[in-house]
XYZ file of C-alpha atoms in Angstrom:
67
model
C 16.277 14.503 -1.963
C 12.906 12.857 -2.272
C 13.597 11.621 -5.787
C 16.741 9.747 -6.713
C 17.308 8.158 -10.105
C 20.066 7.642 -12.627
C 17.671 9.176 -15.175
C 17.342 12.472 -13.283
C 20.300 14.578 -14.321
C 21.030 18.273 -14.045
C 21.265 18.462 -17.845
C 17.909 16.733 -18.424
C 16.152 18.954 -15.871
C 17.704 22.152 -17.278
C 16.786 21.248 -20.862
C 13.124 20.709 -19.970
C 13.008 16.927 -20.448
C 10.656 16.573 -17.464
C 8.454 19.637 -18.062
C 4.799 18.547 -18.378
C 5.697 14.936 -17.454
C 2.843 12.612 -16.490
C 2.646 11.751 -12.789
C 0.684 9.081 -10.936
C 0.508 8.610 -7.167
C -0.448 5.198 -5.829
C -1.281 3.868 -2.378
C 0.736 0.631 -2.204
C 0.767 -2.343 0.123
C 4.547 -2.746 0.393
C 4.057 -6.291 1.701
C 2.511 -7.060 -1.720
C 3.239 -4.278 -4.265
C 0.760 -5.786 -6.741
C -1.925 -4.445 -4.372
C -2.082 -0.775 -5.279
C -4.710 1.894 -5.840
C -4.261 4.957 -8.058
C -4.890 7.954 -5.805
C -4.102 10.888 -8.103
C -2.838 11.516 -11.618
C -1.979 14.495 -13.759
C 1.098 16.267 -15.023
C 3.962 18.337 -13.735
C 4.493 21.920 -14.768
C 7.837 23.486 -15.612
C 10.809 22.309 -13.556
C 12.744 25.317 -12.222
C 16.031 25.596 -10.408
C 15.918 27.290 -7.008
C 19.384 27.592 -5.448
C 20.737 24.080 -5.027
C 17.360 22.398 -5.510
C 14.677 22.139 -8.160
C 11.014 23.100 -7.879
C 8.060 21.964 -9.885
C 4.376 22.803 -9.693
C 1.844 20.062 -10.212
C -0.354 20.977 -13.183
C -4.015 22.008 -12.872
C -5.167 18.659 -14.282
C -3.919 16.788 -11.171
C -7.000 14.908 -10.029
C -8.420 12.125 -7.960
C -9.609 9.464 -10.462
C -12.337 8.350 -8.035
C -14.005 11.808 -7.951
């Protein structure tokens, strides 16, 4: 999947630990990761199971901080 982490577990997702979690998306210069620009921020909605995967909707407050 797109996200892999030891902190993402089936139990944590099912119990709602990540519902309404804050999210930030950065544009990063991978040659020098200290050079980054915040592109969007907001929160996730409810994480739902869909077959063998999970789905989440980005909340309505997801915005471009430069707008």
